[in-house]
């Protein structure tokens, strides 16, 4: 009975509110086999690329804990560090904004986010590229988050330009030197951004290879340090981190150097030599990264013979897992502070009306977990159903057209069930609009999609990387994502938290789908043992052919595309012999793609589930 179900549902939600924290209505977590965290003398928790997902993933049981739960988790982990006389530091490496209604839905953006985010005591924090695309976002970062984290915020290669005076100043301090709480270890920490060039004109990014030649940096790497910690909005396989590594190592042959990266949205870890270790902790607050270093950490004791051991874990942002790692349960885990933060988030979501439903998705539409083209591909759905219907300019509606859409414009799957206001920001967080070039000879226009998808010589010659039209996950996969999980003896079963069930008990629950990461260290990084998720490669761009004549080719078509990919489209046209410039590109239809998509859903999907 729907009524009864609703009553039970809200009773559970109320229970969840009072007992388990997380957000009201969030999916209930499912138990799974677990790997333990390995503690060392110096330990870290790491978030990156949270993109506004501080309410957690309400529709995905595996990642449904919220920022308040993370506040509780960190509190318990710090207490354990204190009890054991070791140290724990929290790191965040940027891209905290853009990609979720909690940040994007307010006007101005971030009205609730800044106060929610600051509740976590992050020890080392830096900037991502998403904090810098729009001048007002960079202003918000400079006026809110930098002061909120004062002595913890680091900007080694980023300047801010004051809008009034035009004065250029470091976004935050260039580096941080401090002692850890319990062992008084001397830490020298840096905070980098990759060599990003797409920032608004109120910030300036210095290429990393130039930063490491600056006098202040050369002085900093000569400070007395027991450990160097380099945090950055930089993929751990990217050259920028290797540049920093070489610069520090040249001066400090024996000192451990720890890297925390991001930007690429994957779980990843590597080493640059036997005394360095680098971890990247995924995206969208699905993952809380863990790193520990053990060994003789006082610099007076460093020697060629004494090495260090490093461990990493990718902790699913799952309440049951957080209970497991702290040995607590639903009644002992939530702290007052954590609960308060969960309440702040719930209030913000309510005031932003993020649960407002545009319609009910009849099935789940995947970005890369289902093949393209295919019935369950979000891109096939766009190509076949949405684009032909929404990409119409009334004055050009009789002109046949090709509508090109870059796959990176979609950022998340659509789950079966209510498609909410929140989902619009999650699925398509961009302000992209449709533009077009009228009356392009069909012989040229038809070739553009293939060129954008790398057929032909174009992109080797091109000054721009084609892959930026797709999602970063698409080009960051090593062979990593799909592999079989071998059972091993160090896996335990999560229950209310305490007792490991020893090696591979028969009672092992059915595996849930999730990350099965393979990185340079091995395939035991994930804290939760999952069944692998399918991953299919999708093209950079897809295309809808609309109103093409049934018999024979049209002479010309309107070439319609998202404004974001204008430079690539012009370049591809040039390769076909079409000399078009920016002045030929005109607005095609009013409204952002996101608004058009929400409108389509409102019209075409049932209102109620
Ligand atoms: C930055 O760009 C804005 C808008 O295009 C412009 O008004 C402003 O003068 C520019 N500022 C600087 C410092 O170049
Ligand atoms: C949680 O743990 C405490 C302390 O170990 C115990 O007293 C309590 O019964 C547990 N509660 C639940 C819901 O398991
Ligand atoms: C939690 O919120 C309550 C009510 O606003 C407040 O009295 C209390 O001090 C807060 N506790 C913490 C630890 O933030
Ligand atoms: Zn990001």
PDB file of N, CA, C and O and ligand atoms in Angstrom, residues 48-51 94-95 97 129-130 233 262-265 282-284 411 472, ligand 4:
ATOM      1  N   UNK A  48      38.705  15.373  -2.599  1.00  0.00           N
ATOM      2  CA  UNK A  48      39.021  16.196  -3.760  1.00  0.00           C
ATOM      3  C   UNK A  48      37.847  16.193  -4.722  1.00  0.00           C
ATOM      4  O   UNK A  48      37.051  15.244  -4.738  1.00  0.00           O
ATOM      5  N   UNK A  49      37.732  17.250  -5.506  1.00  0.00           N
ATOM      6  CA  UNK A  49      36.699  17.320  -6.553  1.00  0.00           C
ATOM      7  C   UNK A  49      35.309  16.978  -6.007  1.00  0.00           C
ATOM      8  O   UNK A  49      34.554  16.243  -6.641  1.00  0.00           O
ATOM      9  N   UNK A  50      35.001  17.533  -4.841  1.00  0.00           N
ATOM     10  CA  UNK A  50      33.694  17.245  -4.247  1.00  0.00           C
ATOM     11  C   UNK A  50      32.559  17.939  -5.016  1.00  0.00           C
ATOM     12  O   UNK A  50      31.416  17.501  -4.959  1.00  0.00           O
ATOM     13  N   UNK A  51      32.869  19.008  -5.741  1.00  0.00           N
ATOM     14  CA  UNK A  51      31.900  19.638  -6.654  1.00  0.00           C
ATOM     15  C   UNK A  51      30.499  19.817  -6.053  1.00  0.00           C
ATOM     16  O   UNK A  51      29.503  19.529  -6.708  1.00  0.00           O
ATOM     17  N   UNK A  94      40.644  20.864  -3.810  1.00  0.00           N
ATOM     18  CA  UNK A  94      39.991  21.773  -4.750  1.00  0.00           C
ATOM     19  C   UNK A  94      38.873  21.194  -5.592  1.00  0.00           C
ATOM     20  O   UNK A  94      38.528  20.022  -5.489  1.00  0.00           O
ATOM     21  N   UNK A  95      38.302  22.040  -6.460  1.00  0.00           N
ATOM     22  CA  UNK A  95      37.062  21.732  -7.181  1.00  0.00           C
ATOM     23  C   UNK A  95      35.972  21.348  -6.176  1.00  0.00           C
ATOM     24  O   UNK A  95      35.313  20.319  -6.307  1.00  0.00           O
ATOM     25  N   UNK A  97      33.417  23.298  -5.814  1.00  0.00           N
ATOM     26  CA  UNK A  97      32.218  23.970  -6.315  1.00  0.00           C
ATOM     27  C   UNK A  97      31.816  23.451  -7.690  1.00  0.00           C
ATOM     28  O   UNK A  97      32.593  22.783  -8.360  1.00  0.00           O
ATOM     29  N   UNK A 129      40.588  24.169 -10.587  1.00  0.00           N
ATOM     30  CA  UNK A 129      40.240  25.020 -11.723  1.00  0.00           C
ATOM     31  C   UNK A 129      38.787  25.490 -11.669  1.00  0.00           C
ATOM     32  O   UNK A 129      38.468  26.578 -12.126  1.00  0.00           O
ATOM     33  N   UNK A 130      37.896  24.670 -11.069  1.00  0.00           N
ATOM     34  CA  UNK A 130      36.493  25.081 -11.037  1.00  0.00           C
ATOM     35  C   UNK A 130      36.237  26.270 -10.114  1.00  0.00           C
ATOM     36  O   UNK A 130      35.210  26.928 -10.244  1.00  0.00           O
ATOM     37  N   UNK A 233      45.751  20.462  -7.034  1.00  0.00           N
ATOM     38  CA  UNK A 233      44.702  20.087  -7.982  1.00  0.00           C
ATOM     39  C   UNK A 233      45.412  19.686  -9.260  1.00  0.00           C
ATOM     40  O   UNK A 233      45.461  20.411 -10.249  1.00  0.00           O
ATOM     41  N   UNK A 262      44.353  15.522  -7.477  1.00  0.00           N
ATOM     42  CA  UNK A 262      42.951  15.489  -7.862  1.00  0.00           C
ATOM     43  C   UNK A 262      42.805  15.827  -9.323  1.00  0.00           C
ATOM     44  O   UNK A 262      43.687  15.525 -10.127  1.00  0.00           O
ATOM     45  N   UNK A 263      41.714  16.437  -9.659  1.00  0.00           N
ATOM     46  CA  UNK A 263      41.409  16.944 -10.993  1.00  0.00           C
ATOM     47  C   UNK A 263      40.952  15.867 -11.975  1.00  0.00           C
ATOM     48  O   UNK A 263      40.085  16.100 -12.791  1.00  0.00           O
ATOM     49  N   UNK A 264      41.542  14.685 -11.914  1.00  0.00           N
ATOM     50  CA  UNK A 264      41.259  13.685 -12.927  1.00  0.00           C
ATOM     51  C   UNK A 264      40.024  12.853 -12.564  1.00  0.00           C
ATOM     52  O   UNK A 264      39.535  12.071 -13.376  1.00  0.00           O
ATOM     53  N   UNK A 265      39.526  13.030 -11.340  1.00  0.00           N
ATOM     54  CA  UNK A 265      38.279  12.381 -10.932  1.00  0.00           C
ATOM     55  C   UNK A 265      38.385  10.867 -10.818  1.00  0.00           C
ATOM     56  O   UNK A 265      37.387  10.161 -10.905  1.00  0.00           O
ATOM     57  N   UNK A 282      39.517  10.397  -6.140  1.00  0.00           N
ATOM     58  CA  UNK A 282      38.243  10.299  -6.841  1.00  0.00           C
ATOM     59  C   UNK A 282      37.539  11.622  -7.059  1.00  0.00           C
ATOM     60  O   UNK A 282      38.155  12.640  -7.363  1.00  0.00           O
ATOM     61  N   UNK A 283      36.232  11.593  -6.840  1.00  0.00           N
ATOM     62  CA  UNK A 283      35.403  12.735  -7.231  1.00  0.00           C
ATOM     63  C   UNK A 283      34.078  12.721  -6.471  1.00  0.00           C
ATOM     64  O   UNK A 283      33.662  11.703  -5.925  1.00  0.00           O
ATOM     65  N   UNK A 284      33.368  13.864  -6.516  1.00  0.00           N
ATOM     66  CA  UNK A 284      31.968  13.990  -6.101  1.00  0.00           C
ATOM     67  C   UNK A 284      31.688  13.451  -4.695  1.00  0.00           C
ATOM     68  O   UNK A 284      30.603  12.952  -4.435  1.00  0.00           O
ATOM     69  N   UNK A 411      27.462  15.291 -16.911  1.00  0.00           N
ATOM     70  CA  UNK A 411      28.395  14.957 -15.852  1.00  0.00           C
ATOM     71  C   UNK A 411      27.973  13.780 -14.981  1.00  0.00           C
ATOM     72  O   UNK A 411      28.735  13.323 -14.137  1.00  0.00           O
ATOM     73  N   UNK A 472      36.626  13.949 -17.985  1.00  0.00           N
ATOM     74  CA  UNK A 472      37.990  13.559 -17.633  1.00  0.00           C
ATOM     75  C   UNK A 472      38.130  12.062 -17.352  1.00  0.00           C
ATOM     76  O   UNK A 472      39.154  11.462 -17.643  1.00  0.00           O
TER      77      UNK A 472
HETATM   78 ZN1  LIG B   4      36.911  18.315 -10.759  1.00  0.00          ZN
END
